[in-house]
Amino acid sequence: ARKIAETTQRMVGSPGYFDKFGRPTRIDDLNEHKLLHYSSQASGNVWKVPAPSGEVRQVRTAGWLSVNDGQSLLNAAIAGLGIAYLPSFLYADALEQGLVEDAIPDLPQDVQGIYAVYPPGRFTQPKVRAFIDFLVSAFADKGPDSW
C-alpha cells in the first residue's frame, strides 16, 4: 500500500437531531446519544476519537443503527437519526449546506490516510505504478482534504 492523500474525520449530526437531543460537549457525553455505526469498520463497533489531551479515546457505538455504506450513514445523520463519524469526503458538502453540523467542534481533527492498495510481493504493472505515482504527486504537500 502507498499513501496518496489524507482526509479528516469528524462526528456530525443534523441541526434537528441536536435541537431534539442536545449537543454533546465532550467525548463522555456521546454515551447519551444515538451513534450511527459503520458496520464494516475494521475496529468493530468502536470509534477511536482524538481527545483534547492528545490521547485517543474509544467510544462504543453498538445498539442503534448499523449500516455498511458511508453515504447511507451520512443520509441517516442528515435525517436526524443520530451522530455519525465520517471522513470529510463524505460530509463536506452536507456541512457546507448546513445539513449536518460538527458534533463536538472543540475536538482535534482526526487525520486519516488514503491509500492505493495493491498485492504485496508481486510485480506491479508499469501503468499501475505510473497512475499511483501521479496520484501521489497530485496530492503531495497539500495537506488533508486537498481534493
PDB file of N, CA and C in Angstrom, residues 36-108:
ATOM      1  N   LEU A  36     -24.419   6.357  15.127  1.00  0.00           N
ATOM      2  CA  LEU A  36     -24.627   5.602  13.898  1.00  0.00           C
ATOM      3  C   LEU A  36     -23.338   4.874  13.552  1.00  0.00           C
ATOM      4  N   HIS A  37     -23.439   3.575  13.347  1.00  0.00           N
ATOM      5  CA  HIS A  37     -22.267   2.712  13.228  1.00  0.00           C
ATOM      6  C   HIS A  37     -22.029   2.261  11.791  1.00  0.00           C
ATOM      7  N   TYR A  38     -20.768   2.337  11.357  1.00  0.00           N
ATOM      8  CA  TYR A  38     -20.346   1.816  10.058  1.00  0.00           C
ATOM      9  C   TYR A  38     -19.921   0.372  10.270  1.00  0.00           C
ATOM     10  N   SER A  39     -20.726  -0.578   9.820  1.00  0.00           N
ATOM     11  CA  SER A  39     -20.571  -1.971  10.224  1.00  0.00           C
ATOM     12  C   SER A  39     -19.374  -2.700   9.634  1.00  0.00           C
ATOM     13  N   SER A  40     -18.776  -2.215   8.582  1.00  0.00           N
ATOM     14  CA  SER A  40     -17.629  -2.933   8.029  1.00  0.00           C
ATOM     15  C   SER A  40     -16.301  -2.345   8.497  1.00  0.00           C
ATOM     16  N   GLN A  41     -16.344  -1.489   9.495  1.00  0.00           N
ATOM     17  CA  GLN A  41     -15.122  -0.930  10.064  1.00  0.00           C
ATOM     18  C   GLN A  41     -14.259  -2.027  10.655  1.00  0.00           C
ATOM     19  N   ALA A  42     -12.958  -1.948  10.418  1.00  0.00           N
ATOM     20  CA  ALA A  42     -12.029  -2.931  10.981  1.00  0.00           C
ATOM     21  C   ALA A  42     -11.998  -2.868  12.505  1.00  0.00           C
ATOM     22  N   SER A  43     -12.314  -1.699  13.057  1.00  0.00           N
ATOM     23  CA  SER A  43     -12.252  -1.524  14.509  1.00  0.00           C
ATOM     24  C   SER A  43     -13.501  -2.034  15.221  1.00  0.00           C
ATOM     25  N   GLY A  44     -14.413  -2.669  14.487  1.00  0.00           N
ATOM     26  CA  GLY A  44     -15.623  -3.179  15.119  1.00  0.00           C
ATOM     27  C   GLY A  44     -16.594  -2.063  15.431  1.00  0.00           C
ATOM     28  N   ASN A  45     -17.205  -2.115  16.604  1.00  0.00           N
ATOM     29  CA  ASN A  45     -18.196  -1.110  16.975  1.00  0.00           C
ATOM     30  C   ASN A  45     -17.603  -0.068  17.919  1.00  0.00           C
ATOM     31  N   VAL A  46     -16.372   0.338  17.644  1.00  0.00           N
ATOM     32  CA  VAL A  46     -15.680   1.322  18.483  1.00  0.00           C
ATOM     33  C   VAL A  46     -15.161   2.459  17.611  1.00  0.00           C
ATOM     34  N   TRP A  47     -15.478   3.703  18.008  1.00  0.00           N
ATOM     35  CA  TRP A  47     -14.851   4.868  17.380  1.00  0.00           C
ATOM     36  C   TRP A  47     -13.591   5.185  18.163  1.00  0.00           C
ATOM     37  N   LYS A  48     -12.529   5.508  17.472  1.00  0.00           N
ATOM     38  CA  LYS A  48     -11.296   5.963  18.117  1.00  0.00           C
ATOM     39  C   LYS A  48     -11.205   7.464  17.887  1.00  0.00           C
ATOM     40  N   VAL A  49     -11.490   8.223  18.949  1.00  0.00           N
ATOM     41  CA  VAL A  49     -11.661   9.669  18.849  1.00  0.00           C
ATOM     42  C   VAL A  49     -10.504  10.382  19.535  1.00  0.00           C
ATOM     43  N   PRO A  50      -9.807  11.291  18.821  1.00  0.00           N
ATOM     44  CA  PRO A  50      -8.734  12.047  19.471  1.00  0.00           C
ATOM     45  C   PRO A  50      -9.311  13.052  20.475  1.00  0.00           C
ATOM     46  N   ALA A  51      -8.788  13.016  21.685  1.00  0.00           N
ATOM     47  CA  ALA A  51      -9.235  13.913  22.753  1.00  0.00           C
ATOM     48  C   ALA A  51      -8.343  15.154  22.793  1.00  0.00           C
ATOM     49  N   PRO A  52      -8.822  16.239  23.399  1.00  0.00           N
ATOM     50  CA  PRO A  52      -8.005  17.449  23.514  1.00  0.00           C
ATOM     51  C   PRO A  52      -6.667  17.206  24.217  1.00  0.00           C
ATOM     52  N   SER A  53      -6.604  16.207  25.084  1.00  0.00           N
ATOM     53  CA  SER A  53      -5.369  15.905  25.821  1.00  0.00           C
ATOM     54  C   SER A  53      -4.315  15.246  24.942  1.00  0.00           C
ATOM     55  N   GLY A  54      -4.714  14.827  23.734  1.00  0.00           N
ATOM     56  CA  GLY A  54      -3.788  14.139  22.847  1.00  0.00           C
ATOM     57  C   GLY A  54      -3.971  12.634  22.844  1.00  0.00           C
ATOM     58  N   GLU A  55      -4.654  12.115  23.857  1.00  0.00           N
ATOM     59  CA  GLU A  55      -4.902  10.675  23.890  1.00  0.00           C
ATOM     60  C   GLU A  55      -6.024  10.329  22.905  1.00  0.00           C
ATOM     61  N   VAL A  56      -6.124   9.059  22.553  1.00  0.00           N
ATOM     62  CA  VAL A  56      -7.203   8.580  21.697  1.00  0.00           C
ATOM     63  C   VAL A  56      -8.188   7.820  22.575  1.00  0.00           C
ATOM     64  N   ARG A  57      -9.427   8.290  22.593  1.00  0.00           N
ATOM     65  CA  ARG A  57     -10.479   7.679  23.413  1.00  0.00           C
ATOM     66  C   ARG A  57     -11.301   6.722  22.567  1.00  0.00           C
ATOM     67  N   GLN A  58     -11.786   5.659  23.184  1.00  0.00           N
ATOM     68  CA  GLN A  58     -12.627   4.693  22.492  1.00  0.00           C
ATOM     69  C   GLN A  58     -14.079   4.886  22.908  1.00  0.00           C
ATOM     70  N   VAL A  59     -14.955   4.960  21.912  1.00  0.00           N
ATOM     71  CA  VAL A  59     -16.386   5.141  22.146  1.00  0.00           C
ATOM     72  C   VAL A  59     -17.116   3.973  21.488  1.00  0.00           C
ATOM     73  N   ARG A  60     -17.876   3.216  22.270  1.00  0.00           N
ATOM     74  CA  ARG A  60     -18.648   2.085  21.721  1.00  0.00           C
ATOM     75  C   ARG A  60     -19.893   2.611  21.011  1.00  0.00           C
ATOM     76  N   THR A  61     -20.178   2.048  19.826  1.00  0.00           N
ATOM     77  CA  THR A  61     -21.295   2.540  19.025  1.00  0.00           C
ATOM     78  C   THR A  61     -22.412   1.524  18.843  1.00  0.00           C
ATOM     79  N   ALA A  62     -22.324   0.380  19.455  1.00  0.00           N
ATOM     80  CA  ALA A  62     -23.308  -0.685  19.220  1.00  0.00           C
ATOM     81  C   ALA A  62     -24.692  -0.291  19.719  1.00  0.00           C
ATOM     82  N   GLY A  63     -25.705  -0.821  19.045  1.00  0.00           N
ATOM     83  CA  GLY A  63     -27.039  -0.730  19.595  1.00  0.00           C
ATOM     84  C   GLY A  63     -28.046   0.130  18.875  1.00  0.00           C
ATOM     85  N   TRP A  64     -27.677   1.099  18.094  1.00  0.00           N
ATOM     86  CA  TRP A  64     -28.686   1.955  17.495  1.00  0.00           C
ATOM     87  C   TRP A  64     -28.911   1.608  16.035  1.00  0.00           C
ATOM     88  N   LEU A  65     -28.047   2.052  15.152  1.00  0.00           N
ATOM     89  CA  LEU A  65     -28.200   1.786  13.725  1.00  0.00           C
ATOM     90  C   LEU A  65     -26.839   1.429  13.156  1.00  0.00           C
ATOM     91  N   SER A  66     -26.801   0.370  12.375  1.00  0.00           N
ATOM     92  CA  SER A  66     -25.556  -0.083  11.774  1.00  0.00           C
ATOM     93  C   SER A  66     -25.770  -0.266  10.277  1.00  0.00           C
ATOM     94  N   VAL A  67     -24.928   0.373   9.464  1.00  0.00           N
ATOM     95  CA  VAL A  67     -25.005   0.240   8.006  1.00  0.00           C
ATOM     96  C   VAL A  67     -23.608  -0.043   7.470  1.00  0.00           C
ATOM     97  N   ASN A  68     -23.535  -0.518   6.230  1.00  0.00           N
ATOM     98  CA  ASN A  68     -22.229  -0.835   5.663  1.00  0.00           C
ATOM     99  C   ASN A  68     -21.889   0.035   4.456  1.00  0.00           C
ATOM    100  N   ASP A  69     -22.421   1.250   4.435  1.00  0.00           N
ATOM    101  CA  ASP A  69     -22.175   2.172   3.336  1.00  0.00           C
ATOM    102  C   ASP A  69     -22.077   3.587   3.895  1.00  0.00           C
ATOM    103  N   GLY A  70     -20.984   4.273   3.581  1.00  0.00           N
ATOM    104  CA  GLY A  70     -20.760   5.604   4.128  1.00  0.00           C
ATOM    105  C   GLY A  70     -21.815   6.614   3.730  1.00  0.00           C
ATOM    106  N   GLN A  71     -22.278   6.572   2.481  1.00  0.00           N
ATOM    107  CA  GLN A  71     -23.305   7.516   2.039  1.00  0.00           C
ATOM    108  C   GLN A  71     -24.614   7.282   2.792  1.00  0.00           C
ATOM    109  N   SER A  72     -24.944   6.020   3.042  1.00  0.00           N
ATOM    110  CA  SER A  72     -26.146   5.710   3.827  1.00  0.00           C
ATOM    111  C   SER A  72     -26.007   6.217   5.258  1.00  0.00           C
ATOM    112  N   LEU A  73     -24.815   6.131   5.796  1.00  0.00           N
ATOM    113  CA  LEU A  73     -24.556   6.641   7.144  1.00  0.00           C
ATOM    114  C   LEU A  73     -24.756   8.155   7.185  1.00  0.00           C
ATOM    115  N   LEU A  74     -24.229   8.855   6.171  1.00  0.00           N
ATOM    116  CA  LEU A  74     -24.439  10.305   6.079  1.00  0.00           C
ATOM    117  C   LEU A  74     -25.924  10.616   5.946  1.00  0.00           C
ATOM    118  N   ASN A  75     -26.630   9.890   5.093  1.00  0.00           N
ATOM    119  CA  ASN A  75     -28.067  10.130   4.913  1.00  0.00           C
ATOM    120  C   ASN A  75     -28.831   9.936   6.220  1.00  0.00           C
ATOM    121  N   ALA A  76     -28.440   8.946   7.009  1.00  0.00           N
ATOM    122  CA  ALA A  76     -29.080   8.726   8.311  1.00  0.00           C
ATOM    123  C   ALA A  76     -28.818   9.904   9.246  1.00  0.00           C
ATOM    124  N   ALA A  77     -27.601  10.429   9.224  1.00  0.00           N
ATOM    125  CA  ALA A  77     -27.280  11.596  10.058  1.00  0.00           C
ATOM    126  C   ALA A  77     -28.084  12.813   9.605  1.00  0.00           C
ATOM    127  N   ILE A  78     -28.171  13.036   8.297  1.00  0.00           N
ATOM    128  CA  ILE A  78     -28.953  14.158   7.764  1.00  0.00           C
ATOM    129  C   ILE A  78     -30.418  14.024   8.167  1.00  0.00           C
ATOM    130  N   ALA A  79     -30.933  12.801   8.191  1.00  0.00           N
ATOM    131  CA  ALA A  79     -32.335  12.553   8.550  1.00  0.00           C
ATOM    132  C   ALA A  79     -32.600  12.707  10.045  1.00  0.00           C
ATOM    133  N   GLY A  80     -31.552  12.978  10.827  1.00  0.00           N
ATOM    134  CA  GLY A  80     -31.739  13.193  12.258  1.00  0.00           C
ATOM    135  C   GLY A  80     -31.762  11.933  13.091  1.00  0.00           C
ATOM    136  N   LEU A  81     -31.232  10.825  12.542  1.00  0.00           N
ATOM    137  CA  LEU A  81     -31.269   9.558  13.268  1.00  0.00           C
ATOM    138  C   LEU A  81     -30.153   9.407  14.293  1.00  0.00           C
ATOM    139  N   GLY A  82     -29.162  10.288  14.264  1.00  0.00           N
ATOM    140  CA  GLY A  82     -28.078  10.193  15.233  1.00  0.00           C
ATOM    141  C   GLY A  82     -26.819  10.893  14.759  1.00  0.00           C
ATOM    142  N   ILE A  83     -25.711  10.553  15.412  1.00  0.00           N
ATOM    143  CA  ILE A  83     -24.403  11.147  15.128  1.00  0.00           C
ATOM    144  C   ILE A  83     -23.555  10.109  14.397  1.00  0.00           C
ATOM    145  N   ALA A  84     -22.919  10.531  13.313  1.00  0.00           N
ATOM    146  CA  ALA A  84     -22.053   9.649  12.528  1.00  0.00           C
ATOM    147  C   ALA A  84     -20.620  10.168  12.575  1.00  0.00           C
ATOM    148  N   TYR A  85     -19.664   9.256  12.499  1.00  0.00           N
ATOM    149  CA  TYR A  85     -18.232   9.589  12.469  1.00  0.00           C
ATOM    150  C   TYR A  85     -17.764   9.304  11.053  1.00  0.00           C
ATOM    151  N   LEU A  86     -17.542  10.356  10.269  1.00  0.00           N
ATOM    152  CA  LEU A  86     -17.331  10.216   8.833  1.00  0.00           C
ATOM    153  C   LEU A  86     -16.090  10.948   8.346  1.00  0.00           C
ATOM    154  N   PRO A  87     -15.523  10.482   7.225  1.00  0.00           N
ATOM    155  CA  PRO A  87     -14.435  11.220   6.588  1.00  0.00           C
ATOM    156  C   PRO A  87     -14.995  12.429   5.839  1.00  0.00           C
ATOM    157  N   SER A  88     -14.170  13.453   5.692  1.00  0.00           N
ATOM    158  CA  SER A  88     -14.634  14.708   5.103  1.00  0.00           C
ATOM    159  C   SER A  88     -15.135  14.564   3.678  1.00  0.00           C
ATOM    160  N   PHE A  89     -14.600  13.615   2.916  1.00  0.00           N
ATOM    161  CA  PHE A  89     -15.081  13.496   1.537  1.00  0.00           C
ATOM    162  C   PHE A  89     -16.546  13.072   1.497  1.00  0.00           C
ATOM    163  N   LEU A  90     -17.070  12.544   2.592  1.00  0.00           N
ATOM    164  CA  LEU A  90     -18.495  12.228   2.667  1.00  0.00           C
ATOM    165  C   LEU A  90     -19.312  13.383   3.235  1.00  0.00           C
ATOM    166  N   TYR A  91     -18.832  14.046   4.290  1.00  0.00           N
ATOM    167  CA  TYR A  91     -19.673  15.036   4.966  1.00  0.00           C
ATOM    168  C   TYR A  91     -19.465  16.476   4.510  1.00  0.00           C
ATOM    169  N   ALA A  92     -18.406  16.795   3.765  1.00  0.00           N
ATOM    170  CA  ALA A  92     -18.039  18.191   3.476  1.00  0.00           C
ATOM    171  C   ALA A  92     -19.167  18.982   2.815  1.00  0.00           C
ATOM    172  N   ASP A  93     -19.785  18.448   1.777  1.00  0.00           N
ATOM    173  CA  ASP A  93     -20.857  19.180   1.095  1.00  0.00           C
ATOM    174  C   ASP A  93     -22.057  19.383   2.016  1.00  0.00           C
ATOM    175  N   ALA A  94     -22.430  18.357   2.771  1.00  0.00           N
ATOM    176  CA  ALA A  94     -23.571  18.466   3.687  1.00  0.00           C
ATOM    177  C   ALA A  94     -23.291  19.489   4.785  1.00  0.00           C
ATOM    178  N   LEU A  95     -22.047  19.555   5.253  1.00  0.00           N
ATOM    179  CA  LEU A  95     -21.664  20.541   6.268  1.00  0.00           C
ATOM    180  C   LEU A  95     -21.775  21.952   5.695  1.00  0.00           C
ATOM    181  N   GLU A  96     -21.280  22.138   4.480  1.00  0.00           N
ATOM    182  CA  GLU A  96     -21.330  23.452   3.825  1.00  0.00           C
ATOM    183  C   GLU A  96     -22.770  23.899   3.593  1.00  0.00           C
ATOM    184  N   GLN A  97     -23.665  22.957   3.302  1.00  0.00           N
ATOM    185  CA  GLN A  97     -25.075  23.268   3.047  1.00  0.00           C
ATOM    186  C   GLN A  97     -25.901  23.386   4.326  1.00  0.00           C
ATOM    187  N   GLY A  98     -25.285  23.133   5.482  1.00  0.00           N
ATOM    188  CA  GLY A  98     -25.999  23.231   6.746  1.00  0.00           C
ATOM    189  C   GLY A  98     -26.865  22.022   7.064  1.00  0.00           C
ATOM    190  N   LEU A  99     -26.689  20.929   6.324  1.00  0.00           N
ATOM    191  CA  LEU A  99     -27.480  19.721   6.572  1.00  0.00           C
ATOM    192  C   LEU A  99     -26.976  18.948   7.780  1.00  0.00           C
ATOM    193  N   VAL A 100     -25.682  19.074   8.071  1.00  0.00           N
ATOM    194  CA  VAL A 100     -25.083  18.496   9.274  1.00  0.00           C
ATOM    195  C   VAL A 100     -24.197  19.548   9.925  1.00  0.00           C
ATOM    196  N   GLU A 101     -23.928  19.326  11.202  1.00  0.00           N
ATOM    197  CA  GLU A 101     -23.042  20.201  11.972  1.00  0.00           C
ATOM    198  C   GLU A 101     -22.030  19.338  12.708  1.00  0.00           C
ATOM    199  N   ASP A 102     -20.900  19.936  13.041  1.00  0.00           N
ATOM    200  CA  ASP A 102     -19.880  19.254  13.825  1.00  0.00           C
ATOM    201  C   ASP A 102     -20.449  18.989  15.217  1.00  0.00           C
ATOM    202  N   ALA A 103     -20.399  17.731  15.655  1.00  0.00           N
ATOM    203  CA  ALA A 103     -20.995  17.372  16.946  1.00  0.00           C
ATOM    204  C   ALA A 103     -20.240  17.998  18.117  1.00  0.00           C
ATOM    205  N   ILE A 104     -18.919  17.917  18.112  1.00  0.00           N
ATOM    206  CA  ILE A 104     -18.097  18.489  19.187  1.00  0.00           C
ATOM    207  C   ILE A 104     -16.975  19.291  18.516  1.00  0.00           C
ATOM    208  N   PRO A 105     -17.242  20.547  18.173  1.00  0.00           N
ATOM    209  CA  PRO A 105     -16.281  21.334  17.392  1.00  0.00           C
ATOM    210  C   PRO A 105     -14.907  21.508  18.035  1.00  0.00           C
ATOM    211  N   ASP A 106     -14.820  21.418  19.356  1.00  0.00           N
ATOM    212  CA  ASP A 106     -13.544  21.669  20.032  1.00  0.00           C
ATOM    213  C   ASP A 106     -12.570  20.495  19.989  1.00  0.00           C
ATOM    214  N   LEU A 107     -12.989  19.350  19.480  1.00  0.00           N
ATOM    215  CA  LEU A 107     -12.078  18.202  19.425  1.00  0.00           C
ATOM    216  C   LEU A 107     -11.036  18.393  18.326  1.00  0.00           C
ATOM    217  N   PRO A 108      -9.836  17.852  18.535  1.00  0.00           N
ATOM    218  CA  PRO A 108      -8.823  17.916  17.475  1.00  0.00           C
ATOM    219  C   PRO A 108      -9.282  17.118  16.257  1.00  0.00           C
TER     220      PRO A 108
END
